[in-house]
Coordinates of N, CA and C and ligand atoms in Angstrom, one line a residue:
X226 N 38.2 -41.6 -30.5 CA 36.9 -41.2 -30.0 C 36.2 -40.3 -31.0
X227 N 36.7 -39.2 -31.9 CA 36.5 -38.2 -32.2 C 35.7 -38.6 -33.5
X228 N 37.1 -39.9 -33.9 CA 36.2 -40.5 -35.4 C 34.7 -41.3 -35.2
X229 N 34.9 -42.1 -33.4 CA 33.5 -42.8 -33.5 C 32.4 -42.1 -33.3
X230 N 32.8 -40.8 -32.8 CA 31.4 -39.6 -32.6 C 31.0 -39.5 -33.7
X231 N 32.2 -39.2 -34.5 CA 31.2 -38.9 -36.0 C 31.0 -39.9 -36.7
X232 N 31.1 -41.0 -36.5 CA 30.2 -42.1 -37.2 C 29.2 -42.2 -36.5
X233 N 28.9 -42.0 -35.3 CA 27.8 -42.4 -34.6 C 27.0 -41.2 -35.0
X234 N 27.5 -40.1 -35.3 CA 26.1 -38.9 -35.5 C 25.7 -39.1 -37.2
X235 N 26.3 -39.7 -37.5 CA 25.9 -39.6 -39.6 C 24.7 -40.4 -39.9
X236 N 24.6 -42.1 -38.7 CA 23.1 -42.4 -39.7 C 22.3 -41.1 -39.1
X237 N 22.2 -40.4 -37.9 CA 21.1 -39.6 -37.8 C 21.1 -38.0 -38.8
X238 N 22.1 -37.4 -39.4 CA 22.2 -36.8 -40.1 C 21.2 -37.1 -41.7
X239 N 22.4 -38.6 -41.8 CA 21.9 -39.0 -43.3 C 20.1 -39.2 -43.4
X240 N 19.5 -39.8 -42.3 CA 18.2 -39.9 -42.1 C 17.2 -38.7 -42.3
X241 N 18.0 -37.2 -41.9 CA 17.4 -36.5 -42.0 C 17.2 -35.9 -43.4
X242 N 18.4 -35.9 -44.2 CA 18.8 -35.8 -45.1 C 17.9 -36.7 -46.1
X243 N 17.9 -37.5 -45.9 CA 16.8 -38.2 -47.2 C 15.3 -38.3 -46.5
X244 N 15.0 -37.3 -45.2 CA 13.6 -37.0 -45.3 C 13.1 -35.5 -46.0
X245 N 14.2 -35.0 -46.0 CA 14.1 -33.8 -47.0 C 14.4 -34.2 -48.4
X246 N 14.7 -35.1 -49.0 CA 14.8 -35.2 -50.2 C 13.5 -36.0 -50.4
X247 N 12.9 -36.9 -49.9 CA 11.4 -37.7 -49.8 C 10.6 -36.4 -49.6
X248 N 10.7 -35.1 -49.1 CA 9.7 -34.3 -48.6 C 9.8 -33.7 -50.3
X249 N 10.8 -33.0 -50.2 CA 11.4 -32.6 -51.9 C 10.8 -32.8 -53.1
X250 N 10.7 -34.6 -53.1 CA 10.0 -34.9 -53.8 C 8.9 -35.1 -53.9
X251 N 8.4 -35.4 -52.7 CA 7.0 -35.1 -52.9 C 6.5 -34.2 -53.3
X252 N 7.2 -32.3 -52.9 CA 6.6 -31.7 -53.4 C 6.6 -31.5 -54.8
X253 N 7.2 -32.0 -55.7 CA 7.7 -31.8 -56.8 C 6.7 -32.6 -57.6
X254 N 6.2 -34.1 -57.2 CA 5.0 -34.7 -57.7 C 3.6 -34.1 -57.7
X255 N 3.4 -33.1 -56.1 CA 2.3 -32.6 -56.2 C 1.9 -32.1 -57.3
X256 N 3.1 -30.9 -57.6 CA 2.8 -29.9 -58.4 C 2.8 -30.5 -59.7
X257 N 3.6 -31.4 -60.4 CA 3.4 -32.5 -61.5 C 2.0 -32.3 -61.4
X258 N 1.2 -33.2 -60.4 CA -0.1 -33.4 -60.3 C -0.9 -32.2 -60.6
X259 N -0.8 -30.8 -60.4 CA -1.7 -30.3 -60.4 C -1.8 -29.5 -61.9
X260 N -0.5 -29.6 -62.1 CA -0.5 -28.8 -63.7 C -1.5 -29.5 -64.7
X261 N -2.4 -28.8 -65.6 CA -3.0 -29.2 -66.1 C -2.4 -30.2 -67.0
X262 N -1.4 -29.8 -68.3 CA -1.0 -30.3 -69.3 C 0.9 -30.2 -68.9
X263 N 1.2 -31.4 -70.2 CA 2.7 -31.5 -69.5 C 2.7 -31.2 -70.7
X264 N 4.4 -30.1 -71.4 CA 4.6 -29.9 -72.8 C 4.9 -31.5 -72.8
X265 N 5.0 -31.8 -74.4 CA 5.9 -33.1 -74.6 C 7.2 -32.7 -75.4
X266 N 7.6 -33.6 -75.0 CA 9.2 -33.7 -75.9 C 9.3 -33.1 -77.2
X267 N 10.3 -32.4 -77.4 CA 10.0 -31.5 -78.9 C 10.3 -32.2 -79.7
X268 N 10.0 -32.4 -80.7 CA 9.5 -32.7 -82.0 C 9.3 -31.8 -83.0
X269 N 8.0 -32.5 -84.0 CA 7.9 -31.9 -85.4 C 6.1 -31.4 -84.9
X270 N 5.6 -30.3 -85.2 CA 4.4 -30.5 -85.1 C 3.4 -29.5 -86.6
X271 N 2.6 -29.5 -86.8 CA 2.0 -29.0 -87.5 C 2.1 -27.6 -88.2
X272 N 2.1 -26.9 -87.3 CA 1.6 -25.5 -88.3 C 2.7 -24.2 -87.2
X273 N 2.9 -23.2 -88.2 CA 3.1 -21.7 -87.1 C 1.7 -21.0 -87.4
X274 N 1.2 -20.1 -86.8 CA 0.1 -19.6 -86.6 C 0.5 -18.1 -86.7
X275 N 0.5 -17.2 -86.8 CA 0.7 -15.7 -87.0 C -0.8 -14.6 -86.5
X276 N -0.6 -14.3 -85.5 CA -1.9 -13.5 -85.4 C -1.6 -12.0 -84.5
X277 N -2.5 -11.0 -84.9 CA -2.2 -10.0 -83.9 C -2.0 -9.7 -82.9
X278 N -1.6 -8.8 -81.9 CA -1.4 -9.1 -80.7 C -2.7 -8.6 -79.7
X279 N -4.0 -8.1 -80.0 CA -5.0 -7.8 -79.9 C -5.6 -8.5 -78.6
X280 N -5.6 -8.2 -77.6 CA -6.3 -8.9 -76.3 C -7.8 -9.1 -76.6
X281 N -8.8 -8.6 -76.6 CA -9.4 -9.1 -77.1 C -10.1 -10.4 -77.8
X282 N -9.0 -11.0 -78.4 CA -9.3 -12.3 -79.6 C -8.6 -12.9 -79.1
X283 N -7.4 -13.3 -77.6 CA -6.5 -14.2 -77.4 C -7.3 -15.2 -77.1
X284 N -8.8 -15.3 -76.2 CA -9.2 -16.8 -76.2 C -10.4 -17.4 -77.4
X285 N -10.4 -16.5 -78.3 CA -11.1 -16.7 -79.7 C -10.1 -17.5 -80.7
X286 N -8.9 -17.2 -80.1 CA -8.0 -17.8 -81.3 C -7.4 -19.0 -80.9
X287 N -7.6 -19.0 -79.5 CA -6.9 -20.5 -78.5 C -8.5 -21.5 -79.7
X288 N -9.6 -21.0 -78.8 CA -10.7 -21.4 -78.9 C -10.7 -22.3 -80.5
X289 N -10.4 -21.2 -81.5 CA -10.1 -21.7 -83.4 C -9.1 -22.5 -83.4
X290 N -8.2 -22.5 -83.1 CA -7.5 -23.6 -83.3 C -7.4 -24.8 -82.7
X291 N -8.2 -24.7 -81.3 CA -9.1 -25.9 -80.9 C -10.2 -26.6 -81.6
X292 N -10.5 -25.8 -82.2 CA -12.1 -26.1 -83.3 C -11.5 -27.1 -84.2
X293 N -10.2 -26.4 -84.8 CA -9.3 -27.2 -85.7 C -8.3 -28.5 -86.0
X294 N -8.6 -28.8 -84.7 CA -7.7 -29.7 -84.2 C -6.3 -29.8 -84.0
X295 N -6.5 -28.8 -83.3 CA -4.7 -28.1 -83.3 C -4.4 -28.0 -82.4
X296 N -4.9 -28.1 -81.0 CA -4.6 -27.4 -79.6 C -3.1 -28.3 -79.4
X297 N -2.2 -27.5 -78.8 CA -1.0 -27.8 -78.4 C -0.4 -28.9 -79.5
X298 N -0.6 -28.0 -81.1 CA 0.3 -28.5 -82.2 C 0.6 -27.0 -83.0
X299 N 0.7 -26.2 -82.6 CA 1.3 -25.3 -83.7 C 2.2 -24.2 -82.5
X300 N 2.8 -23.3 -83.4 CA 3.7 -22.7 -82.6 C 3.3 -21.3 -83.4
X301 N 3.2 -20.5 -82.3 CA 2.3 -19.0 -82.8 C 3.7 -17.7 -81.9
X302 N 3.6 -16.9 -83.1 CA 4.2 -15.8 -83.4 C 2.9 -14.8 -83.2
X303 N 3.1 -13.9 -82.4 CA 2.4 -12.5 -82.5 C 3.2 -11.6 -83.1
X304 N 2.4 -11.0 -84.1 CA 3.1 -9.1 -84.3 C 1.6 -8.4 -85.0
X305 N 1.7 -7.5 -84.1 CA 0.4 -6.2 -84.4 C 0.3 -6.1 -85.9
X306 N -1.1 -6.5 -86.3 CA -1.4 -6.4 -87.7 C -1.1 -7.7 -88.2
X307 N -0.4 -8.6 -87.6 CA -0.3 -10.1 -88.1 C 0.1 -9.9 -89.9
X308 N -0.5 -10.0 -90.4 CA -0.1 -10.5 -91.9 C 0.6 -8.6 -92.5
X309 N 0.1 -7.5 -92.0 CA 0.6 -6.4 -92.3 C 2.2 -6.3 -91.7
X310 N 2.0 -7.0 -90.3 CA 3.2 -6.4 -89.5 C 4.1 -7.3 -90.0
X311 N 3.9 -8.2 -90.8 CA 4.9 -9.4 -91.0 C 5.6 -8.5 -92.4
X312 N 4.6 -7.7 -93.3 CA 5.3 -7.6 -94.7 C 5.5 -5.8 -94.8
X313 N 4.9 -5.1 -93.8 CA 4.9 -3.6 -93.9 C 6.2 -3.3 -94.0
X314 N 6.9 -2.1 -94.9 CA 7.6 -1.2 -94.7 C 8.1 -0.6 -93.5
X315 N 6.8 -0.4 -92.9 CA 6.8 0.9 -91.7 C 7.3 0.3 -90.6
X316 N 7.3 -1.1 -90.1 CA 7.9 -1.9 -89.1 C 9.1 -3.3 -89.6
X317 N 10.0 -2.5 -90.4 CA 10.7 -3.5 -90.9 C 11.5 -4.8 -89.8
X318 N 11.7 -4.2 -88.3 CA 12.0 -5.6 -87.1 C 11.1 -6.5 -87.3
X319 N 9.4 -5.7 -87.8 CA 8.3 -6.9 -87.3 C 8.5 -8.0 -88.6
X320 N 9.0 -7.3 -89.9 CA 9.4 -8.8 -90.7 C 10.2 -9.1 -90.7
X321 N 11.4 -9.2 -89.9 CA 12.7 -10.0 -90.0 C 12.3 -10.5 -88.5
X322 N 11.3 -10.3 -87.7 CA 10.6 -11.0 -86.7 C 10.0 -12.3 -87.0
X323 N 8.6 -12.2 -87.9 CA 8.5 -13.1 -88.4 C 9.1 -14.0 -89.7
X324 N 10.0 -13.8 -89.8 CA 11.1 -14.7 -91.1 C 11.8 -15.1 -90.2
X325 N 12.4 -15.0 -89.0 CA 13.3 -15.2 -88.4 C 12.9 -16.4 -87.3
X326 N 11.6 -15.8 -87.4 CA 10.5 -17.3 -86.6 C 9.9 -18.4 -87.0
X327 N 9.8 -17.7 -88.4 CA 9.3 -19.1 -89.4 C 10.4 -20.2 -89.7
X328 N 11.8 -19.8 -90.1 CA 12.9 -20.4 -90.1 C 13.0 -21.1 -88.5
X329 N 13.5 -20.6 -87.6 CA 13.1 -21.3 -86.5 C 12.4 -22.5 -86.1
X330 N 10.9 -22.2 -86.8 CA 9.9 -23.1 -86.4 C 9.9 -24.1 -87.5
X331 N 10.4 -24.1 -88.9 CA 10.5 -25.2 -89.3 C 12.1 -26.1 -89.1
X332 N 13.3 -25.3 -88.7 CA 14.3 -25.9 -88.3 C 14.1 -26.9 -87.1
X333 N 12.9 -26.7 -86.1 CA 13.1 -26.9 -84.7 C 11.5 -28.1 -84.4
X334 N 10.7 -27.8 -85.6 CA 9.3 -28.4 -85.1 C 9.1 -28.8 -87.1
X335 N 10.3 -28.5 -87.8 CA 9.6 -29.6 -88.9 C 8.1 -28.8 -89.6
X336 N 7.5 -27.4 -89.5 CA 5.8 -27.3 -89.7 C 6.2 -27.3 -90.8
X337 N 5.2 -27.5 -91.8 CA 5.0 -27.6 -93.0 C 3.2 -26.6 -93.4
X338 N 2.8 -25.8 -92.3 CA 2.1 -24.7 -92.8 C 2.1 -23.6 -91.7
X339 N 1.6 -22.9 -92.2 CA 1.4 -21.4 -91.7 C -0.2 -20.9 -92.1
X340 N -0.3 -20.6 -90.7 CA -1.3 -20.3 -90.5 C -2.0 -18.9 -90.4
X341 N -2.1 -17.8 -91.6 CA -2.2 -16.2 -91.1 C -3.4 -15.8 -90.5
X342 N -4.0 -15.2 -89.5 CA -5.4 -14.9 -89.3 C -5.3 -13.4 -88.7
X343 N -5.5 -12.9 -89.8 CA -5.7 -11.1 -89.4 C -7.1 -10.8 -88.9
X344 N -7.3 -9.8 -88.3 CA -8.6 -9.7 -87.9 C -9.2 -8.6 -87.6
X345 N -11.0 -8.2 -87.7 CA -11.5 -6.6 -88.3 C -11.2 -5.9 -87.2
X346 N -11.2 -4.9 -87.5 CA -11.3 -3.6 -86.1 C -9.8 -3.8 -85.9
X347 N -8.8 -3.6 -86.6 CA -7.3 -4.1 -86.2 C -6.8 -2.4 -86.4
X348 N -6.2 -2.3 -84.9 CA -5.7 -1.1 -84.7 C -4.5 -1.1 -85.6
X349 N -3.8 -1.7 -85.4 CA -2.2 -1.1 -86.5 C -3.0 -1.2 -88.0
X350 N -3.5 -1.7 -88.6 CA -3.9 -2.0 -89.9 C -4.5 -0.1 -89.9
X351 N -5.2 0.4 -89.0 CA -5.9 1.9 -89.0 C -4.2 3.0 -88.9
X352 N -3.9 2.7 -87.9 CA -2.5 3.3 -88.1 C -1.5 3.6 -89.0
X353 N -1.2 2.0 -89.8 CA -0.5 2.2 -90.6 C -1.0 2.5 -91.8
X354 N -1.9 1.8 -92.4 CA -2.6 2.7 -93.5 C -3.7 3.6 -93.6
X355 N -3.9 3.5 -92.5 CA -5.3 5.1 -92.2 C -6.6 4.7 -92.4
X356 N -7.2 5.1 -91.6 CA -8.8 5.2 -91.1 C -9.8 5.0 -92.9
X357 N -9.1 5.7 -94.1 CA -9.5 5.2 -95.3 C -9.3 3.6 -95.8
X358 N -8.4 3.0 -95.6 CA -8.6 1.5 -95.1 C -9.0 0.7 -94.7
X359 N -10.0 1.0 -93.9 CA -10.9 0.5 -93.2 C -12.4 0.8 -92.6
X360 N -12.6 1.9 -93.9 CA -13.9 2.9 -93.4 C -15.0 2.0 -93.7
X361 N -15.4 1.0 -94.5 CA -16.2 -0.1 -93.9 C -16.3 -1.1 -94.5
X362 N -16.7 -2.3 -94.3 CA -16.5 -3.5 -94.0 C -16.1 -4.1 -95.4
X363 N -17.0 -4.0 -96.8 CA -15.8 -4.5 -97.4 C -14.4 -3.6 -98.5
X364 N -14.5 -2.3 -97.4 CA -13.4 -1.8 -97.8 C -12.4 -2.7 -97.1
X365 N -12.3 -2.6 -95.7 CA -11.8 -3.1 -95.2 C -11.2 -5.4 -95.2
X366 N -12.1 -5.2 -95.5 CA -12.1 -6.6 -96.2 C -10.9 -7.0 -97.3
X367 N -10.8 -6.1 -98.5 CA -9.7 -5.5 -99.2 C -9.0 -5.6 -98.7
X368 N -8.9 -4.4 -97.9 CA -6.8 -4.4 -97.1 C -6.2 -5.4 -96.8
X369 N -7.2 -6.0 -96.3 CA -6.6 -7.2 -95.9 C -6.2 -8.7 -96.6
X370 N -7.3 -8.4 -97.6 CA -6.7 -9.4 -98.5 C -5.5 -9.0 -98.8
X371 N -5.5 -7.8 -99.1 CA -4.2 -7.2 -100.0 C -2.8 -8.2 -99.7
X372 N -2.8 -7.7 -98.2 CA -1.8 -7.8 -97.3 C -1.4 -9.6 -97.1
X373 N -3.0 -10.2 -96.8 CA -2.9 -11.6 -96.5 C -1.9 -12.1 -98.1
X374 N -2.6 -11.7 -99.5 CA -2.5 -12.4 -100.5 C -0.6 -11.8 -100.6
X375 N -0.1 -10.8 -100.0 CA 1.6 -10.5 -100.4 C 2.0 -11.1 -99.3
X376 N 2.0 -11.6 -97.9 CA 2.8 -12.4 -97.4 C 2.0 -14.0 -97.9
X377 N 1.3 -14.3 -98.6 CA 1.4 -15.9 -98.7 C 2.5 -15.8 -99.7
X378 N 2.4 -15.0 -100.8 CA 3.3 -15.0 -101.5 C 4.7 -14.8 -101.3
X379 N 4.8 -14.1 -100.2 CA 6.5 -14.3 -99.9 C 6.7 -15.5 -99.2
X380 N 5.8 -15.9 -98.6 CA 6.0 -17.4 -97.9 C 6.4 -18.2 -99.6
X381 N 5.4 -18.1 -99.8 CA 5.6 -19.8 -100.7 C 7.1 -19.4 -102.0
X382 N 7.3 -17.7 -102.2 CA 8.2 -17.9 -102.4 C 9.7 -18.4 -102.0
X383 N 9.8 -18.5 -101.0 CA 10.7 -18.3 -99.8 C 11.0 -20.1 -99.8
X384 N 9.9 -20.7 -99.7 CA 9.8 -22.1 -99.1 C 8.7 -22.4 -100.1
X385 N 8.9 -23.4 -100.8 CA 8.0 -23.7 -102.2 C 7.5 -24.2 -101.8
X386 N 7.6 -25.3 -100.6 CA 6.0 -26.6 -100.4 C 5.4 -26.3 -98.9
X387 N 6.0 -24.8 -98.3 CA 5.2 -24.8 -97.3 C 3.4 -24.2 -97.6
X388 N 2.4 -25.1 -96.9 CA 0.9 -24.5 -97.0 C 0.8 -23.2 -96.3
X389 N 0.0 -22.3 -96.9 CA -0.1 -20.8 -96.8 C -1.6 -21.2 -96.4
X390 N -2.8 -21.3 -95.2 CA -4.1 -20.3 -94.7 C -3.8 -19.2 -94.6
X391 N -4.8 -18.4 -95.3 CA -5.0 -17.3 -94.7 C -6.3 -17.0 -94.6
X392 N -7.0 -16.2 -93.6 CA -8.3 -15.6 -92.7 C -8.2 -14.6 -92.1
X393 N -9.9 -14.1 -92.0 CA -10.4 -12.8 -91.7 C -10.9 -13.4 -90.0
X394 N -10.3 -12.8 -89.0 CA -11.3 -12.9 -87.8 C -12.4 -11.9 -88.0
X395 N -13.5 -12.3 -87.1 CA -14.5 -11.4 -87.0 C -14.2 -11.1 -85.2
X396 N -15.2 -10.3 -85.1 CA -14.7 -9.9 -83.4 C -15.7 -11.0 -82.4
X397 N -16.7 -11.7 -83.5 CA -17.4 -12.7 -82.8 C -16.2 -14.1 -82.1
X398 N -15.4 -14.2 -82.8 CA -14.3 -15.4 -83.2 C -14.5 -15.8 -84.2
X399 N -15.6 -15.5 -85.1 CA -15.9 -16.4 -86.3 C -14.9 -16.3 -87.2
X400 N -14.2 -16.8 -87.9 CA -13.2 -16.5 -89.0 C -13.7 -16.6 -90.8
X401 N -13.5 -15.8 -91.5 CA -14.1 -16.0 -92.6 C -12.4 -16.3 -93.4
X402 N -12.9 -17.5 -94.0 CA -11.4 -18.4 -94.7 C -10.9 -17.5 -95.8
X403 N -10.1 -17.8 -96.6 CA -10.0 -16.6 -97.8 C -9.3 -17.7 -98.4
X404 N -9.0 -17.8 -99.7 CA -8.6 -18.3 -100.6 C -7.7 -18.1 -102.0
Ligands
LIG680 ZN1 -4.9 -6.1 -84.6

């Protein structure tokens, strides 16, 4: 008797049981549904991107790289001062930060450029080399080249065929290209 009770109570168990996994799933499609974008499957994609960590410029720089045709193709590394913080002395974790990311991101996504974009009014850039670095606009324009022109160079020495951009943000979002 004991075994037919409990056959007799299992379809009603199992029933309930796969209304919570139908409920389950459903909720699981909802939320599918409501997310905007799905990542895709990793691969190889375009570019690393390097920029400072400056709140300010985070939807100026979504925004440029949308301009560019890049939205959800590159893989972006923040460190304060971007092209400084990647090659200064004074924060030597922040460049074995980014070497250690760039390796990564071409091990893992295949990029074949890098993308540097420093930008004006950059607090660490005043910090680390001082308020005379940046006392106005094309002083500061300088520094930055300085800095842009020694990490392309450690890039392309490093990795001979990877593409080196490098750019000046403005605080508009405008970017002025450098060459
Ligand atoms: Zn900055």
């Amino acid at each position: 008797m004991t075994c037919c009770a409990a056959h007799a109570s299992w379809p009603q168990m199992s029933r309930r049981a796969l209304f919570g996994a139908v409920a389950l799933g459903a909720g699981v499609s909802l939320m599918t549904a409501l997310k905007p974008t799905v990542a895709k499957a990793a691969g190889h994609t375009e570019a690393l991107l390097l920029t400072c960590m400056d709140y300010r410029l985070a939807n100026e720089v979504e925004a440029y790289m949308t301009s560019r045709g890049l939205r959800d193709k590159y893989d972006h590394v923040i460190l304060a001062g971007a092209s400084l913080g990647a090659v200064t002395e004074k924060f030597p974790a922040f460049n074995e930060t980014f070497w250690s990311h760039l390796d990564l991101a071409i091990q893992l996504h295949q990029v074949h450029r890098v993308i540097v974009l420093d930008h004006r009014d950059c607090g660490a850039y005043k910090m680390v080399l001082g308020e005379a670095a940046v006392k106005d606009p094309q002083t500061e324009l300088a520094s930055h080249v300085k800095q842009l022109y020694a990490l392309r160079q450690a890039i392309v020495t490093r990795h001979h065929h990877m593409e080196v951009e490098i750019g000046l943000m403005n605080l508009d979002g405008t970017v002025t290209q450098l060459v």
